[in-house]
Amino acid sequence: MRLLSRFFMAVGFSLLAASASATPDNPQNGKDYLTLEKPQQTESAGKVEVTEFFWYSCPHCSALDPALADWVKKQGDKISFKRVPVAFRDSFVPQQRLYYSLEAMGKADELQAKIFRAIHVERRQLDTEAQIVEFIAKEGVDKQKFLDLYNSFGVDAKVKRAVQLQSAYQIQGVPTLAVDGRYLTAPSIVSEGNGRMPEPALHAATLKVMDKLVTMSAKPAAKK
């Protein structure tokens, strides 16, 4: 994860003065979350769209995943949850294709935690097509169907769209969470604004900020 220590200076964000009393229970713009100057169009009519920008090989994404998965379940029908695998360099692309191929097969959610475990606990390399295909075959995924999708125009289009979204949301590091096409937060942003804390506490604090952002976005007055 790239630390966002200078994220507050990024062009394209509207950073309002943060109150000295800001906490994850009382999150403030510019301290606990950031507001995009140019809101992005969302596709989840009637629900608050929440998007996680992530990378399978990111240890911080792996660490956040269980708490985030629990949080998403608790939101129920209030939100529409999406994931966007990022690519800060070309070597990330095979994992983008891995995610979108599994998504097309309806297996992305089922295998998300297993992929993180394989990389970060079992120390397996899943950086190339060959390594990825070997892994998914052992997980019982239809190898030929996966390969057909992995090299398809449909997955090509998803990868290109991911690059566009990463740019539009000005993603500087992962994991980063976007709410309603307008707000961004992340463990690194919350830590920057509130000081160091143990990772479980940091995850809990980040999800408290997410609660507030979802509530704000659900109000009719807050809609675009």
CSV table of C-alpha atoms in Angstrom, one decimal:
chain,number,residue,atom,x,y,z
A,1,MET,CA,0.0,0.0,0.0
A,2,ARG,CA,1.3,3.4,-0.9
A,3,LEU,CA,1.0,5.7,2.1
A,4,LEU,CA,-1.2,8.7,1.4
A,5,SER,CA,0.8,11.1,3.5
A,6,ARG,CA,0.5,13.8,0.8
A,7,PHE,CA,-2.9,12.8,-0.4
A,8,PHE,CA,-4.5,15.9,1.1
A,9,MET,CA,-2.5,18.0,-1.4
A,10,ALA,CA,-3.8,16.1,-4.5
A,11,VAL,CA,-5.4,18.3,-7.2
A,12,GLY,CA,-9.0,17.5,-7.7
A,13,PHE,CA,-10.1,17.2,-4.1
A,14,SER,CA,-12.1,19.6,-2.1
A,15,LEU,CA,-10.6,19.6,1.4
A,16,LEU,CA,-12.5,21.4,4.0
A,17,ALA,CA,-11.0,22.5,7.3
A,18,ALA,CA,-11.1,19.6,9.8
A,19,SER,CA,-12.3,20.1,13.3
A,20,ALA,CA,-9.9,19.4,16.1
A,21,SER,CA,-12.6,17.2,17.6
A,22,ALA,CA,-12.8,15.0,14.6
A,23,THR,CA,-12.9,11.2,15.3
A,24,PRO,CA,-14.1,8.2,13.4
A,25,ASP,CA,-17.4,8.6,15.4
A,26,ASN,CA,-17.5,12.2,14.2
A,27,PRO,CA,-15.7,12.0,10.9
A,28,GLN,CA,-14.6,15.2,9.2
A,29,ASN,CA,-13.9,16.0,5.5
A,30,GLY,CA,-10.2,16.3,4.9
A,31,LYS,CA,-9.3,14.3,8.0
A,32,ASP,CA,-11.2,11.0,8.1
A,33,TYR,CA,-12.4,11.1,4.5
A,34,LEU,CA,-11.9,13.1,1.3
A,35,THR,CA,-14.5,14.5,-1.1
A,36,LEU,CA,-14.0,14.3,-4.8
A,37,GLU,CA,-14.2,17.7,-6.5
A,38,LYS,CA,-15.7,16.0,-9.5
A,39,PRO,CA,-18.3,13.4,-8.4
A,40,GLN,CA,-18.4,10.1,-10.4
A,41,GLN,CA,-21.5,8.6,-11.9
A,42,THR,CA,-22.8,5.6,-10.0
A,43,GLU,CA,-24.8,2.7,-11.4
A,44,SER,CA,-26.8,1.6,-8.3
A,45,ALA,CA,-30.1,3.3,-8.5
A,46,GLY,CA,-31.9,3.3,-5.1
A,47,LYS,CA,-28.8,2.1,-3.2
A,48,VAL,CA,-25.6,3.7,-2.0
A,49,GLU,CA,-22.8,2.4,-4.2
A,50,VAL,CA,-19.6,1.4,-2.3
A,51,THR,CA,-16.5,0.5,-4.2
A,52,GLU,CA,-13.4,-1.1,-2.9
A,53,PHE,CA,-10.2,-0.5,-4.9
A,54,PHE,CA,-7.8,-3.3,-4.0
A,55,TRP,CA,-4.9,-5.5,-5.1
A,56,TYR,CA,-4.6,-9.2,-4.3
A,57,SER,CA,-0.9,-8.9,-3.4
A,58,CYS,CA,-1.5,-6.0,-1.0
A,59,PRO,CA,-1.1,-7.2,2.6
A,60,HIS,CA,-3.3,-4.3,3.9
A,61,CYS,CA,-6.1,-5.3,1.5
A,62,SER,CA,-5.8,-8.9,2.8
A,63,ALA,CA,-5.9,-7.7,6.4
A,64,LEU,CA,-8.9,-5.5,5.9
A,65,ASP,CA,-10.9,-8.1,3.9
A,66,PRO,CA,-12.6,-10.1,6.7
A,67,ALA,CA,-13.8,-7.0,8.6
A,68,LEU,CA,-14.9,-5.4,5.3
A,69,ALA,CA,-16.8,-8.5,4.3
A,70,ASP,CA,-18.6,-8.5,7.6
A,71,TRP,CA,-19.4,-4.8,7.3
A,72,VAL,CA,-20.9,-5.4,3.8
A,73,LYS,CA,-23.1,-8.2,5.0
A,74,LYS,CA,-24.4,-5.9,7.8
A,75,GLN,CA,-25.4,-3.2,5.3
A,76,GLY,CA,-27.9,-5.5,3.7
A,77,ASP,CA,-29.9,-3.8,0.9
A,78,LYS,CA,-28.7,-0.3,1.8
A,79,ILE,CA,-25.6,-0.6,-0.4
A,80,SER,CA,-24.5,-2.0,-3.7
A,81,PHE,CA,-20.9,-3.3,-3.1
A,82,LYS,CA,-18.4,-3.5,-5.9
A,83,ARG,CA,-14.7,-4.2,-6.2
A,84,VAL,CA,-12.2,-2.7,-8.6
A,85,PRO,CA,-8.8,-4.4,-8.9
A,86,VAL,CA,-6.1,-1.7,-9.5
A,87,ALA,CA,-3.0,-1.7,-11.7
A,88,PHE,CA,-0.2,0.7,-10.6
A,89,ARG,CA,2.0,-1.1,-13.1
A,90,ASP,CA,1.7,-3.7,-15.9
A,91,SER,CA,2.6,-6.6,-13.6
A,92,PHE,CA,-0.8,-6.1,-11.8
A,93,VAL,CA,-2.8,-6.9,-14.9
A,94,PRO,CA,-2.9,-10.8,-14.5
A,95,GLN,CA,-4.6,-10.4,-11.1
A,96,GLN,CA,-7.1,-7.9,-12.6
A,97,ARG,CA,-7.9,-10.6,-15.2
A,98,LEU,CA,-8.1,-13.2,-12.4
A,99,TYR,CA,-10.8,-11.1,-10.5
A,100,TYR,CA,-12.9,-10.3,-13.6
A,101,SER,CA,-12.8,-13.8,-14.9
A,102,LEU,CA,-14.0,-15.2,-11.5
A,103,GLU,CA,-16.6,-12.4,-11.4
A,104,ALA,CA,-18.0,-13.5,-14.8
A,105,MET,CA,-18.2,-17.1,-13.5
A,106,GLY,CA,-20.0,-16.0,-10.3
A,107,LYS,CA,-17.1,-17.1,-8.2
A,108,ALA,CA,-15.3,-13.9,-7.2
A,109,ASP,CA,-16.9,-13.6,-3.7
A,110,GLU,CA,-16.5,-17.4,-3.1
A,111,LEU,CA,-12.7,-17.3,-3.8
A,112,GLN,CA,-11.8,-13.8,-2.6
A,113,ALA,CA,-10.6,-14.9,0.9
A,114,LYS,CA,-8.9,-18.0,-0.5
A,115,ILE,CA,-6.9,-16.0,-2.9
A,116,PHE,CA,-5.7,-13.6,-0.2
A,117,ARG,CA,-4.9,-16.6,2.0
A,118,ALA,CA,-2.9,-18.3,-0.8
A,119,ILE,CA,-0.8,-15.2,-1.3
A,120,HIS,CA,-0.3,-13.9,2.2
A,121,VAL,CA,-0.5,-17.0,4.4
A,122,GLU,CA,0.6,-19.8,2.1
A,123,ARG,CA,3.1,-17.5,0.4
A,124,ARG,CA,2.1,-18.6,-3.1
A,125,GLN,CA,3.0,-16.6,-6.2
A,126,LEU,CA,-0.1,-15.6,-8.2
A,127,ASP,CA,1.5,-13.1,-10.6
A,128,THR,CA,1.3,-14.8,-13.9
A,129,GLU,CA,-1.3,-16.5,-16.0
A,130,ALA,CA,0.3,-19.9,-15.5
A,131,GLN,CA,0.4,-19.6,-11.7
A,132,ILE,CA,-3.2,-18.3,-11.6
A,133,VAL,CA,-4.5,-21.1,-13.8
A,134,GLU,CA,-2.8,-23.7,-11.7
A,135,PHE,CA,-4.3,-22.2,-8.5
A,136,ILE,CA,-7.9,-21.9,-9.8
A,137,ALA,CA,-7.8,-25.5,-11.2
A,138,LYS,CA,-6.9,-26.8,-7.7
A,139,GLU,CA,-9.9,-24.8,-6.3
A,140,GLY,CA,-12.2,-26.7,-8.6
A,141,VAL,CA,-12.8,-24.0,-11.1
A,142,ASP,CA,-13.4,-25.1,-14.7
A,143,LYS,CA,-9.9,-24.5,-16.3
A,144,GLN,CA,-11.0,-24.1,-19.9
A,145,LYS,CA,-14.0,-21.9,-19.1
A,146,PHE,CA,-11.7,-19.7,-16.9
A,147,LEU,CA,-9.1,-19.4,-19.7
A,148,ASP,CA,-11.7,-18.5,-22.2
A,149,LEU,CA,-12.9,-15.7,-20.0
A,150,TYR,CA,-9.4,-14.7,-18.9
A,151,ASN,CA,-8.5,-14.0,-22.6
A,152,SER,CA,-11.8,-12.6,-23.7
A,153,PHE,CA,-12.8,-9.2,-25.0
A,154,GLY,CA,-15.2,-8.9,-22.1
A,155,VAL,CA,-12.4,-9.1,-19.5
A,156,ASP,CA,-10.3,-6.8,-21.7
A,157,ALA,CA,-13.1,-4.2,-21.4
A,158,LYS,CA,-13.4,-4.7,-17.7
A,159,VAL,CA,-9.6,-4.2,-17.2
A,160,LYS,CA,-9.8,-1.0,-19.3
A,161,ARG,CA,-12.7,0.2,-17.3
A,162,ALA,CA,-10.8,-0.5,-14.1
A,163,VAL,CA,-8.0,1.7,-15.3
A,164,GLN,CA,-10.5,4.5,-16.1
A,165,LEU,CA,-12.1,4.3,-12.6
A,166,GLN,CA,-8.7,4.2,-10.9
A,167,SER,CA,-7.8,7.5,-12.7
A,168,ALA,CA,-11.2,9.1,-12.2
A,169,TYR,CA,-11.2,8.4,-8.5
A,170,GLN,CA,-7.5,9.4,-8.3
A,171,ILE,CA,-6.5,6.3,-6.4
A,172,GLN,CA,-3.1,6.6,-4.9
A,173,GLY,CA,-3.0,3.5,-2.8
A,174,VAL,CA,-5.0,0.5,-1.7
A,175,PRO,CA,-7.2,-0.4,0.0
A,176,THR,CA,-9.3,2.7,-0.8
A,177,LEU,CA,-13.1,2.8,-0.4
A,178,ALA,CA,-15.3,5.0,-2.4
A,179,VAL,CA,-18.9,5.9,-1.3
A,180,ASP,CA,-21.6,7.2,-3.7
A,181,GLY,CA,-19.0,8.3,-6.3
A,182,ARG,CA,-18.1,11.3,-4.1
A,183,TYR,CA,-16.3,10.3,-0.9
A,184,LEU,CA,-13.0,8.4,-0.4
A,185,THR,CA,-11.7,6.9,2.8
A,186,ALA,CA,-9.1,4.3,3.7
A,187,PRO,CA,-7.2,2.9,6.7
A,188,SER,CA,-4.3,5.1,5.6
A,189,ILE,CA,-6.4,8.2,5.5
A,190,VAL,CA,-8.0,7.5,8.9
A,191,SER,CA,-4.5,6.8,10.3
A,192,GLU,CA,-3.2,10.0,8.9
A,193,GLY,CA,-5.9,12.0,10.5
A,194,ASN,CA,-6.1,10.2,13.9
A,195,GLY,CA,-2.6,8.9,14.6
A,196,ARG,CA,-1.2,5.4,14.7
A,197,MET,CA,-3.3,2.6,16.1
A,198,PRO,CA,-3.3,-1.2,16.0
A,199,GLU,CA,-4.5,-2.6,12.7
A,200,PRO,CA,-7.8,-4.1,14.0
A,201,ALA,CA,-8.6,-0.8,15.7
A,202,LEU,CA,-7.7,1.0,12.5
A,203,HIS,CA,-10.0,-1.2,10.5
A,204,ALA,CA,-12.9,-0.7,13.0
A,205,ALA,CA,-12.3,3.1,12.8
A,206,THR,CA,-12.3,3.1,9.0
A,207,LEU,CA,-15.6,1.2,8.9
A,208,LYS,CA,-17.1,3.7,11.4
A,209,VAL,CA,-16.3,6.4,8.9
A,210,MET,CA,-17.9,4.3,6.2
A,211,ASP,CA,-21.1,4.0,8.3
A,212,LYS,CA,-21.2,7.8,8.4
A,213,LEU,CA,-20.6,8.2,4.7
A,214,VAL,CA,-23.3,5.7,3.8
A,215,THR,CA,-25.7,7.5,6.1
A,216,MET,CA,-24.8,10.9,4.5
A,217,SER,CA,-25.2,9.5,1.0
A,218,ALA,CA,-28.6,7.9,1.7
A,219,LYS,CA,-30.1,11.3,2.6
A,220,PRO,CA,-32.1,12.8,-0.3
A,221,ALA,CA,-30.4,16.1,0.2
A,222,ALA,CA,-27.0,14.5,-0.3
A,223,LYS,CA,-27.8,12.9,-3.6
A,224,LYS,CA,-26.3,14.2,-6.8
